[in-house]
Short mmCIF file of C-alpha atoms and ligand atoms in Angstrom, two decimals:
data_model
loop_
_atom_site.label_atom_id
_atom_site.label_comp_id
_atom_site.label_asym_id
_atom_site.label_seq_id
_atom_site.Cartn_x
_atom_site.Cartn_y
_atom_site.Cartn_z
CA MET A 1 -0.03 0.03 0.01
CA ALA A 2 1.40 3.41 -0.98
CA GLU A 3 1.92 5.71 2.06
CA ARG A 4 0.05 8.94 1.99
CA ASP A 5 0.79 12.18 4.04
CA GLY A 6 -1.47 13.17 6.90
CA ILE A 7 -1.64 15.66 9.79
CA LEU A 8 -2.12 14.88 13.47
CA ALA A 9 -4.55 17.30 15.25
CA ILE A 10 -4.54 17.36 19.04
CA ASP A 11 -7.77 18.73 20.41
CA GLN A 12 -7.37 19.26 24.17
CA GLY A 13 -10.83 20.08 25.46
CA THR A 14 -12.44 20.76 28.80
CA THR A 15 -13.72 17.30 29.48
CA SER A 16 -11.64 15.12 27.10
CA SER A 17 -8.54 15.03 25.02
CA ARG A 18 -8.80 13.90 21.36
CA ALA A 19 -6.40 13.15 18.59
CA ILE A 20 -7.40 12.95 15.00
CA VAL A 21 -5.23 12.13 11.98
CA PHE A 22 -6.59 13.67 8.80
CA ASP A 23 -5.44 13.11 5.28
CA LEU A 24 -4.55 16.08 3.17
CA ASP A 25 -8.05 16.29 1.78
CA GLY A 26 -9.38 16.88 5.34
CA ARG A 27 -10.82 13.36 5.72
CA ILE A 28 -10.65 11.69 9.11
CA ILE A 29 -8.34 8.62 8.98
CA ALA A 30 -7.98 7.73 12.65
CA THR A 31 -9.31 9.12 15.96
CA ALA A 32 -8.88 8.50 19.73
CA GLN A 33 -10.44 10.14 22.67
CA ARG A 34 -10.01 10.03 26.50
CA GLU A 35 -11.92 11.75 29.29
CA PHE A 36 -10.05 12.95 32.37
CA PRO A 37 -11.20 13.97 35.93
CA GLN A 38 -12.59 17.37 36.79
CA HIS A 39 -11.65 18.82 40.23
CA TYR A 40 -13.96 21.15 42.18
CA PRO A 41 -12.07 22.11 45.37
CA GLN A 42 -14.67 24.69 46.38
CA GLY A 43 -17.92 26.10 45.04
CA GLY A 44 -17.17 28.00 41.74
CA TRP A 45 -13.64 26.56 41.57
CA VAL A 46 -12.69 24.24 38.60
CA GLU A 47 -9.25 22.65 38.25
CA HIS A 48 -7.53 20.11 35.99
CA ASP A 49 -4.38 18.17 36.79
CA PRO A 50 -1.91 19.31 34.09
CA LYS A 51 -0.52 15.76 34.03
CA ASP A 52 -3.96 14.39 33.11
CA LEU A 53 -4.12 16.87 30.22
CA LEU A 54 -0.68 15.76 29.02
CA ASP A 55 -1.10 12.01 29.56
CA SER A 56 -4.52 11.88 27.80
CA THR A 57 -3.02 13.85 24.94
CA LEU A 58 0.03 11.59 24.55
CA GLU A 59 -2.06 8.45 24.90
CA THR A 60 -4.67 9.45 22.27
CA SER A 61 -2.02 10.91 19.92
CA THR A 62 0.02 7.68 20.03
CA LYS A 63 -3.12 5.68 19.30
CA ALA A 64 -4.23 7.80 16.46
CA LEU A 65 -0.80 7.93 14.86
CA LYS A 66 -0.58 4.17 15.07
CA ALA A 67 -4.05 3.59 13.64
CA ALA A 68 -3.35 6.04 10.78
CA LYS A 69 -0.06 4.32 9.99
CA ALA A 70 -1.91 0.99 9.82
CA ALA A 71 -4.29 2.68 7.27
CA GLY A 72 -1.25 3.87 5.23
CA VAL A 73 -1.33 7.47 6.36
CA HIS A 74 1.82 8.99 7.83
CA ALA A 75 1.46 12.18 9.87
CA ARG A 76 4.03 14.78 8.78
CA THR A 77 3.17 17.54 11.25
CA ILE A 78 1.07 18.37 14.31
CA GLY A 79 -1.52 21.04 14.96
CA ILE A 80 -2.77 21.78 18.49
CA THR A 81 -6.11 23.25 19.51
CA ASN A 82 -7.20 23.69 23.05
CA GLN A 83 -9.70 24.75 25.75
CA ARG A 84 -8.93 28.44 26.00
CA GLU A 85 -7.87 30.66 28.95
CA THR A 86 -7.14 27.71 31.28
CA THR A 87 -3.96 28.63 33.22
CA ILE A 88 -0.92 26.57 34.09
CA VAL A 89 2.32 27.74 35.83
CA TRP A 90 5.25 25.38 36.04
CA ASP A 91 8.94 25.24 37.05
CA ARG A 92 11.25 25.71 34.08
CA ALA A 93 13.99 23.48 35.53
CA THR A 94 11.89 20.45 36.45
CA GLY A 95 8.82 20.89 34.15
CA GLU A 96 6.63 20.34 37.22
CA PRO A 97 3.41 22.46 37.59
CA ILE A 98 3.37 24.48 40.83
CA HIS A 99 -0.41 24.26 41.07
CA ASN A 100 -3.30 22.52 39.32
CA ALA A 101 -4.52 24.14 36.08
CA ILE A 102 -7.18 26.84 36.86
CA VAL A 103 -9.90 26.17 34.31
CA TRP A 104 -11.67 28.92 32.27
CA GLN A 105 -14.93 28.26 34.13
CA ASP A 106 -13.36 28.99 37.52
CA ARG A 107 -14.78 32.07 39.32
CA ARG A 108 -12.33 32.36 42.22
CA THR A 109 -11.01 35.71 40.97
CA ALA A 110 -14.48 37.33 40.65
CA GLU A 111 -13.80 39.79 43.54
CA ARG A 112 -10.41 40.81 42.01
CA CYS A 113 -12.15 41.51 38.68
CA ALA A 114 -14.90 43.49 40.44
CA ALA A 115 -12.31 45.59 42.25
CA LEU A 116 -10.46 46.37 39.04
CA LYS A 117 -13.77 47.26 37.45
CA SER A 118 -14.82 49.58 40.18
CA ALA A 119 -11.36 51.22 40.08
CA GLY A 120 -12.30 52.21 36.50
CA HIS A 121 -9.96 49.99 34.53
CA GLU A 122 -12.44 48.19 32.24
CA ALA A 123 -12.50 50.69 29.42
CA MET A 124 -8.68 50.53 28.94
CA VAL A 125 -8.55 46.78 29.27
CA ALA A 126 -11.42 46.33 26.73
CA GLU A 127 -9.92 48.80 24.28
CA ARG A 128 -6.57 46.97 24.21
CA THR A 129 -7.60 43.29 24.63
CA GLY A 130 -11.15 43.19 23.17
CA LEU A 131 -12.18 41.42 26.39
CA LEU A 132 -14.06 42.23 29.58
CA LEU A 133 -12.80 42.23 33.18
CA ASP A 134 -14.02 38.72 33.97
CA PRO A 135 -12.50 35.78 35.86
CA TYR A 136 -12.88 33.68 32.72
CA PHE A 137 -9.65 35.07 31.25
CA SER A 138 -6.11 34.10 32.31
CA ALA A 139 -4.58 37.20 33.92
CA THR A 140 -6.20 37.14 37.31
CA LYS A 141 -5.79 33.30 37.42
CA ILE A 142 -1.97 33.71 36.97
CA ALA A 143 -1.84 36.33 39.64
CA TRP A 144 -3.86 34.05 42.00
CA ILE A 145 -1.34 31.28 41.58
CA LEU A 146 1.60 33.60 42.12
CA ASP A 147 -0.01 35.02 45.30
CA ASN A 148 -1.13 31.74 46.74
CA VAL A 149 1.65 29.29 46.18
CA ALA A 150 4.50 29.91 48.65
CA GLY A 151 7.50 31.64 47.09
CA ALA A 152 5.96 31.65 43.59
CA ARG A 153 6.03 35.34 42.97
CA GLU A 154 9.75 35.69 43.82
CA ARG A 155 10.58 32.69 41.67
CA ALA A 156 8.51 34.14 38.81
CA GLU A 157 10.42 37.42 39.06
CA ARG A 158 13.68 35.55 38.92
CA GLY A 159 12.54 33.88 35.68
CA GLU A 160 12.33 30.37 37.27
CA LEU A 161 8.69 29.80 36.35
CA ALA A 162 6.81 29.60 33.09
CA PHE A 163 3.13 30.42 32.41
CA GLY A 164 1.12 28.86 29.62
CA THR A 165 -2.36 28.21 28.41
CA VAL A 166 -2.92 24.55 27.66
CA ASP A 167 -1.36 24.75 24.19
CA THR A 168 1.85 26.12 25.62
CA TRP A 169 1.98 23.50 28.36
CA LEU A 170 1.56 20.67 25.85
CA LEU A 171 4.11 22.28 23.50
CA TRP A 172 6.65 22.53 26.28
CA LYS A 173 6.21 18.85 27.14
CA LEU A 174 6.09 17.68 23.50
CA THR A 175 9.33 19.44 22.72
CA GLY A 176 11.16 18.27 25.86
CA GLY A 177 11.10 21.77 27.36
CA ARG A 178 12.74 23.36 24.27
CA SER A 179 9.76 25.55 23.24
CA HIS A 180 7.98 28.08 25.40
CA ALA A 181 5.54 29.58 22.91
CA THR A 182 1.84 30.18 22.17
CA ASP A 183 -0.04 31.59 19.22
CA ALA A 184 -1.81 34.98 18.85
CA THR A 185 -5.28 33.49 19.33
CA ASN A 186 -4.47 31.99 22.75
CA ALA A 187 -2.51 35.02 23.79
CA SER A 188 -5.61 37.13 22.91
CA ARG A 189 -7.56 35.39 25.76
CA THR A 190 -5.15 36.28 28.59
CA LEU A 191 -6.06 39.94 29.17
CA LEU A 192 -2.34 40.69 28.81
CA PHE A 193 -2.08 40.89 25.06
CA ASP A 194 -2.76 44.08 23.00
CA ILE A 195 -4.72 42.64 19.99
CA HIS A 196 -4.02 45.79 17.89
CA ARG A 197 -0.24 45.90 18.34
CA GLN A 198 -0.25 42.03 18.62
CA CYS A 199 2.14 41.92 21.58
CA TRP A 200 2.26 41.58 25.35
CA ASP A 201 1.38 44.91 26.91
CA ASP A 202 3.50 46.35 29.81
CA GLU A 203 0.67 48.35 31.24
CA LEU A 204 -1.57 45.37 31.44
CA LEU A 205 1.22 43.33 32.93
CA ALA A 206 1.59 46.07 35.66
CA LEU A 207 -2.16 46.31 36.19
CA PHE A 208 -2.59 42.53 36.82
CA ASN A 209 0.86 42.35 38.56
CA ILE A 210 2.33 39.70 36.27
CA PRO A 211 6.17 39.54 35.74
CA ALA A 212 7.06 39.52 31.96
CA ALA A 213 9.69 36.77 32.61
CA ILE A 214 6.84 34.20 33.02
CA LEU A 215 5.34 34.79 29.54
CA PRO A 216 5.67 32.56 26.43
CA GLU A 217 6.78 33.92 23.03
CA VAL A 218 3.77 34.73 20.81
CA LEU A 219 3.94 33.36 17.22
CA ASP A 220 1.53 33.21 14.30
CA SER A 221 -1.11 30.41 14.41
CA ALA A 222 0.82 28.67 11.66
CA ALA A 223 4.51 28.85 12.76
CA ASP A 224 7.50 26.85 13.54
CA PHE A 225 6.64 25.92 17.16
CA GLY A 226 9.29 23.33 17.62
CA VAL A 227 9.83 19.62 17.01
CA THR A 228 8.58 16.80 19.25
CA ASP A 229 11.29 15.09 21.33
CA ASP A 230 11.88 11.49 20.09
CA SER A 231 11.11 10.13 23.52
CA VAL A 232 7.61 11.65 23.69
CA LEU A 233 5.70 10.28 20.66
CA GLY A 234 8.48 7.90 19.45
CA GLN A 235 9.19 10.24 16.58
CA ALA A 236 10.32 13.79 15.85
CA LEU A 237 7.42 15.69 14.31
CA PRO A 238 7.20 19.42 13.82
CA VAL A 239 4.38 21.33 15.55
CA GLY A 240 3.25 23.78 12.85
CA GLY A 241 -0.13 25.05 14.02
CA ILE A 242 -1.73 26.28 17.30
CA ALA A 243 -5.07 27.97 17.82
CA GLY A 244 -7.69 28.15 20.64
CA ASP A 245 -10.70 25.90 20.00
CA GLN A 246 -13.21 28.45 18.71
CA HIS A 247 -10.53 30.09 16.49
CA ALA A 248 -9.48 26.70 15.03
CA ALA A 249 -13.19 25.97 14.28
CA MET A 250 -13.31 29.25 12.39
CA VAL A 251 -10.43 27.99 10.26
CA GLY A 252 -11.86 24.43 9.90
CA GLN A 253 -15.10 26.06 8.68
CA CYS A 254 -13.08 28.11 6.14
CA CYS A 255 -14.63 31.42 7.38
CA PHE A 256 -11.90 33.38 5.77
CA THR A 257 -13.72 36.37 4.44
CA PRO A 258 -15.32 39.30 6.42
CA GLY A 259 -18.88 38.66 7.34
CA MET A 260 -18.59 34.87 7.49
CA ILE A 261 -19.85 33.35 10.73
CA LYS A 262 -19.45 29.95 12.33
CA SER A 263 -21.57 28.85 15.27
CA THR A 264 -20.58 25.78 17.34
CA TYR A 265 -23.42 24.07 19.26
CA GLY A 266 -22.20 21.89 22.10
CA THR A 267 -23.02 22.33 25.81
CA GLY A 268 -22.97 26.05 25.17
CA CYS A 269 -22.65 27.81 21.87
CA PHE A 270 -19.93 30.09 20.52
CA ALA A 271 -20.45 32.24 17.43
CA LEU A 272 -17.59 34.02 15.78
CA MET A 273 -17.83 36.46 12.87
CA ASN A 274 -14.81 37.25 10.67
CA THR A 275 -14.22 41.05 10.60
CA GLY A 276 -11.07 40.90 8.49
CA ASP A 277 -8.15 43.27 9.20
CA GLU A 278 -10.27 45.39 11.53
CA ALA A 279 -10.61 44.69 15.21
CA VAL A 280 -14.21 45.88 15.65
CA PRO A 281 -15.08 47.21 19.17
CA SER A 282 -18.47 46.03 20.35
CA SER A 283 -21.20 48.22 21.77
CA ASN A 284 -23.27 45.12 22.60
CA ARG A 285 -20.74 43.50 24.95
CA LEU A 286 -19.54 41.04 22.39
CA LEU A 287 -15.83 40.18 22.55
CA THR A 288 -13.27 41.27 19.99
CA THR A 289 -10.59 38.71 19.39
CA THR A 290 -7.83 37.55 17.07
CA ALA A 291 -9.57 34.97 14.77
CA TYR A 292 -6.13 33.70 13.52
CA ARG A 293 -2.75 35.11 12.57
CA VAL A 294 -1.02 33.86 9.44
CA ASN A 295 2.06 35.34 7.69
CA GLY A 296 2.32 37.97 10.40
CA ARG A 297 -1.17 39.30 9.55
CA ALA A 298 -3.91 39.19 12.11
CA THR A 299 -7.54 38.52 11.08
CA TYR A 300 -10.07 39.54 13.69
CA ALA A 301 -13.46 38.30 14.86
CA LEU A 302 -16.44 39.36 16.94
CA GLU A 303 -17.40 36.58 19.40
CA GLY A 304 -20.55 35.89 21.32
CA ALA A 305 -21.37 33.08 23.63
CA ILE A 306 -24.60 31.30 24.65
CA PHE A 307 -24.11 29.69 28.04
CA ILE A 308 -26.91 27.13 27.73
CA ALA A 309 -27.44 25.39 24.33
CA GLY A 310 -27.15 21.61 24.41
CA ALA A 311 -27.21 21.94 28.15
CA ALA A 312 -30.93 22.78 27.90
CA ILE A 313 -31.48 19.33 26.32
CA GLN A 314 -29.30 17.78 29.03
CA TRP A 315 -31.54 19.51 31.59
CA LEU A 316 -34.66 17.97 30.02
CA ARG A 317 -32.96 14.58 30.16
CA ASP A 318 -31.22 14.66 33.49
CA GLU A 319 -33.15 16.97 35.81
CA LEU A 320 -36.64 16.70 34.43
CA GLY A 321 -36.21 13.13 33.10
CA ILE A 322 -38.76 13.71 30.33
CA ILE A 323 -36.51 12.43 27.50
CA ALA A 324 -34.07 9.57 27.61
CA HIS A 325 -31.64 10.64 24.87
CA ALA A 326 -30.80 14.01 23.33
CA SER A 327 -31.54 12.57 19.92
CA GLN A 328 -35.24 12.13 20.80
CA SER A 329 -35.58 15.91 20.85
CA GLU A 330 -35.80 16.02 17.05
CA GLY A 331 -38.88 13.86 16.65
CA LEU A 332 -40.63 15.36 19.68
CA ALA A 333 -40.13 18.95 18.56
CA ASN A 334 -41.50 18.08 15.17
CA ASP A 335 -44.78 16.86 16.74
CA ALA A 336 -45.20 19.80 19.19
CA GLU A 337 -47.91 22.50 19.17
CA ALA A 338 -45.91 25.15 20.98
CA GLU A 339 -47.23 28.48 19.69
CA GLY A 340 -46.46 31.19 22.22
CA LEU A 341 -44.39 28.97 24.51
CA TYR A 342 -40.94 30.28 25.47
CA LEU A 343 -38.18 28.82 27.63
CA VAL A 344 -35.62 31.37 28.74
CA PRO A 345 -32.75 29.16 29.89
CA ALA A 346 -31.02 31.70 32.05
CA PHE A 347 -29.81 28.98 34.40
CA THR A 348 -26.51 30.81 34.94
CA GLY A 349 -27.60 34.29 33.87
CA LEU A 350 -27.78 35.69 30.37
CA GLY A 351 -24.84 36.54 28.13
CA ALA A 352 -24.59 38.90 25.19
CA PRO A 353 -26.40 41.07 24.38
CA TRP A 354 -28.29 41.05 27.71
CA TRP A 355 -25.46 40.57 30.24
CA ASP A 356 -27.43 39.86 33.37
CA PRO A 357 -25.58 37.35 35.57
CA ASN A 358 -28.40 37.43 38.11
CA ALA A 359 -31.23 36.57 35.69
CA ARG A 360 -32.64 33.02 36.21
CA GLY A 361 -34.59 30.73 33.92
CA ALA A 362 -38.33 30.84 33.28
CA ILE A 363 -41.00 29.37 30.99
CA PHE A 364 -43.83 31.47 29.66
CA GLY A 365 -47.01 30.66 27.82
CA LEU A 366 -47.98 27.34 29.49
CA THR A 367 -51.41 26.01 28.58
CA ARG A 368 -53.37 22.84 29.44
CA ASN A 369 -51.96 21.30 26.26
CA THR A 370 -48.33 21.87 27.14
CA GLY A 371 -46.57 18.50 27.33
CA VAL A 372 -43.15 16.96 26.93
CA ALA A 373 -42.90 17.65 23.19
CA GLU A 374 -43.74 21.34 23.85
CA PHE A 375 -40.98 21.69 26.47
CA VAL A 376 -38.49 20.17 24.01
CA HIS A 377 -39.72 22.46 21.22
CA ALA A 378 -39.30 25.55 23.55
CA ALA A 379 -35.78 24.33 24.61
CA LEU A 380 -34.65 24.04 20.96
CA ASP A 381 -36.31 27.34 20.09
CA SER A 382 -34.35 29.04 22.86
CA VAL A 383 -31.08 27.96 21.19
CA CYS A 384 -32.22 29.46 17.89
CA LEU A 385 -33.62 32.68 19.38
CA GLN A 386 -30.44 33.31 21.44
CA THR A 387 -28.41 32.77 18.27
CA GLY A 388 -30.66 35.36 16.56
CA ASP A 389 -29.86 37.87 19.34
CA LEU A 390 -26.14 37.31 18.96
CA LEU A 391 -26.35 37.70 15.15
CA GLU A 392 -28.25 40.94 15.51
CA ALA A 393 -25.57 42.21 17.92
CA MET A 394 -22.79 41.25 15.43
CA ALA A 395 -24.63 42.86 12.56
CA GLY A 396 -25.04 46.04 14.67
CA ASP A 397 -21.36 46.13 15.69
CA SER A 398 -19.84 45.26 12.28
CA GLY A 399 -22.29 46.87 9.91
CA THR A 400 -21.94 43.73 7.86
CA ALA A 401 -25.00 41.99 6.40
CA GLN A 402 -24.97 38.19 6.84
CA GLU A 403 -26.50 35.61 4.59
CA THR A 404 -25.33 32.32 5.85
CA LEU A 405 -24.34 30.63 9.11
CA ARG A 406 -21.93 27.69 9.15
CA VAL A 407 -22.69 25.35 12.07
CA ASP A 408 -20.95 22.51 13.85
CA GLY A 409 -20.91 20.71 17.22
CA GLY A 410 -22.91 17.82 18.72
CA MET A 411 -26.31 19.47 18.41
CA VAL A 412 -26.16 19.92 14.61
CA ALA A 413 -27.05 16.24 14.12
CA ASN A 414 -30.59 17.61 14.76
CA ASN A 415 -32.16 18.57 11.40
CA TRP A 416 -35.28 20.08 12.99
CA LEU A 417 -33.03 22.46 15.05
CA LEU A 418 -31.19 23.58 11.92
CA GLN A 419 -34.31 24.26 9.91
CA ARG A 420 -35.73 26.17 12.91
CA LEU A 421 -32.49 28.07 13.21
CA ALA A 422 -32.83 29.15 9.55
CA ASP A 423 -36.49 30.08 10.12
CA LEU A 424 -35.88 32.10 13.34
CA THR A 425 -32.69 33.89 12.16
CA GLY A 426 -33.67 34.43 8.52
CA LEU A 427 -30.17 33.14 7.39
CA ALA A 428 -29.36 30.04 5.42
CA VAL A 429 -27.79 27.50 7.72
CA GLU A 430 -24.97 25.27 6.40
CA ARG A 431 -23.77 22.01 7.92
CA PRO A 432 -20.45 20.76 6.51
CA GLU A 433 -19.50 17.12 5.85
CA VAL A 434 -16.78 17.21 8.51
CA ILE A 435 -18.22 18.52 11.78
CA GLU A 436 -14.89 17.95 13.57
CA THR A 437 -14.06 21.51 12.51
CA THR A 438 -11.96 22.39 15.62
CA ALA A 439 -9.48 19.59 15.04
CA LEU A 440 -9.59 20.18 11.24
CA GLY A 441 -8.67 23.83 11.72
CA ALA A 442 -5.62 22.89 13.80
CA ALA A 443 -4.63 20.48 11.10
CA TYR A 444 -5.07 23.02 8.33
CA LEU A 445 -2.80 25.54 10.17
CA ALA A 446 -0.13 22.87 10.67
CA GLY A 447 -0.37 21.75 7.06
CA LEU A 448 -0.06 25.36 5.84
CA GLN A 449 3.14 25.80 7.85
CA GLN A 450 4.53 22.53 6.46
CA GLY A 451 3.90 23.62 2.90
CA LEU A 452 1.26 20.90 2.41
CA TYR A 453 -1.16 23.73 1.48
CA ASN A 454 -0.34 26.94 -0.38
CA SER A 455 -2.70 29.30 1.43
CA LEU A 456 -5.78 29.39 3.67
CA GLU A 457 -7.79 30.52 0.63
CA ASP A 458 -6.76 27.37 -1.18
CA LEU A 459 -8.46 25.33 1.51
CA GLN A 460 -11.92 26.75 0.73
CA SER A 461 -12.33 24.19 -1.99
CA GLN A 462 -12.10 21.44 0.71
CA TRP A 463 -15.09 22.69 2.60
CA SER A 464 -17.95 20.53 1.48
CA LEU A 465 -21.64 20.96 2.24
CA ASN A 466 -23.61 18.21 3.92
CA GLN A 467 -26.91 20.07 4.02
CA ARG A 468 -28.23 23.59 3.67
CA PHE A 469 -31.36 24.81 5.42
CA GLU A 470 -33.19 27.79 3.89
CA PRO A 471 -35.51 30.02 5.91
CA ALA A 472 -39.02 28.83 5.17
CA ILE A 473 -41.27 31.12 7.23
CA SER A 474 -42.32 34.64 6.38
CA ARG A 475 -40.55 37.66 7.77
CA SER A 476 -43.67 38.68 9.69
CA ALA A 477 -44.01 35.24 11.26
CA ARG A 478 -40.44 35.37 12.33
CA GLU A 479 -40.78 38.85 13.79
CA HIS A 480 -43.84 37.83 15.72
CA ILE A 481 -41.95 34.88 17.39
CA VAL A 482 -38.88 37.02 18.09
CA GLU A 483 -41.03 39.70 19.69
CA GLY A 484 -42.61 37.11 22.02
CA TRP A 485 -39.11 35.93 22.90
CA HIS A 486 -37.76 39.40 23.76
CA ASP A 487 -40.91 39.95 25.91
CA ALA A 488 -40.11 36.64 27.73
CA VAL A 489 -36.43 37.57 28.16
CA ARG A 490 -37.34 41.03 29.55
CA ARG A 491 -39.49 39.39 32.19
CA THR A 492 -36.47 37.34 33.43
CA LEU A 493 -34.01 40.30 33.69
CA THR A 494 -33.06 41.68 37.08
CA THR A 495 -32.02 45.00 35.67
CA PRO A 496 -34.60 46.57 33.27
CA GLN A 497 -33.31 47.28 29.71
P1 ADP B 1 -19.34 19.56 24.18
O1 ADP B 1 -18.18 19.56 23.21
O2 ADP B 1 -19.68 20.90 24.74
O3 ADP B 1 -19.17 18.47 25.23
P2 ADP B 1 -20.79 18.25 22.00
O4 ADP B 1 -20.38 19.05 20.82
O5 ADP B 1 -20.28 16.90 22.15
O6 ADP B 1 -20.61 19.17 23.30
O7 ADP B 1 -22.42 18.23 21.97
C1 ADP B 1 -23.08 17.61 23.00
C2 ADP B 1 -24.34 18.46 23.33
O8 ADP B 1 -25.28 18.34 22.24
C3 ADP B 1 -25.09 17.91 24.55
O9 ADP B 1 -25.48 19.05 25.38
C4 ADP B 1 -26.35 17.23 24.00
O10 ADP B 1 -27.44 17.48 24.87
C5 ADP B 1 -26.54 17.95 22.68
N1 ADP B 1 -27.06 17.00 21.63
C6 ADP B 1 -26.49 15.94 21.13
N2 ADP B 1 -27.26 15.38 20.15
C7 ADP B 1 -28.37 16.18 20.04
C8 ADP B 1 -29.52 16.11 19.18
N3 ADP B 1 -29.72 15.16 18.28
N4 ADP B 1 -30.46 17.10 19.36
C9 ADP B 1 -30.26 18.10 20.27
N5 ADP B 1 -29.17 18.19 21.09
C10 ADP B 1 -28.25 17.21 20.98
#
């Protein structure tokens, strides 16, 4: 059998690590996945053991490389994509972490962020980083580790410690401690990186009290990140691509021109809109971020998040027990008579464009006929209607009209959901053949660096449509439903808008 070239994508996520070997046409050849433990030391705290992140990555990578080889595909390079913002600090001499990884969901630095906000720093931080003063992002997590691990701050000042998001930690370990680097997308989630100048910012470092000596070098998303040590994967492979998960999905979906949007529907939902060379500030509390950086040129995106997407279906299954499997939701919604019924799934508050952390969920419009199917219908509707709100905010901020929405993630197996998404947003919804877009994006970046592809634009021809859903209800019918939704949302808000 003739050997063909392939690319290994490492997808280090919040609950599991995955490794996928793609061939150069972007087809999946081999895949391996492993979950790892979550640690909740206190309410609102979430940690991972950095060794679990590494071990699960190495185990799945080794498996996928081996299976691909058996199928005649030889990986030539590695791309890494990762859960974003999660923070690790380790000893440069021993490679040992000095604390568990503090995960993006962790809220332990909420007070610190509130203090910085009330001291009036948010405008400057938002202007430079595109982010908000929120515990989500890395800076206050790094400071927490330096202030709470004995001797850490002094050691960091002396240059003995290294900080990294998960990509950087894995890269360090894969290269036997030779590379301490990250890419511009991951750096853009730290609150320490000026997304306009594309470099670490001294004023931000001073504000968050972070010594510069701890920081990794920031490279393009397709760059020479180093070569794996023979002892780690049994072979020396270059690491040619790194991007945070949502950014990699943007690349995997080939959203390369301004106005293109991808929306990923898993537990939550993340929508990113390409805004080209311009970092567009948001007046609707969306985030501005580096979409990817290639050949020294940053492409920017507006980003919005829905906290509860697939989680609303999990809630119906696990807390209410009214469905047994997520996949049942499709048939049930199809049979429902749910006119005027709205579920506002504000279980953990509402995100953009409402931003009310204290809002809580509610269901409106119950009648004597409301049953299981109607609850399911309302839950899926809430995913579509929240997406509509994000899209409207993006259109307002960017001034760019949208026509299509490219979707991926576990929920997009549901055809009813995608048709409804088209109906309620008025956009054509496109599901690609390969829905592993996050891993695919990391593979594309690595392949680009390795010269296996000529340019990002060249990759567009690889994106292939599985199914397109066209809006099929009238504009006035849509507006009527959206009006009812906004009325329901307003009734859950704790601060009137
Ligand atoms: P994550 O990466 O966040 O763990 P996935 O992309 O694996 O999520 O998607 C899983 C989510 O999708 C779950 O919340 C599940 O409830 C939801 N889901 C899976 N299949 C369907 C379906 N057919 N219809 C609706 N929701 C679904």
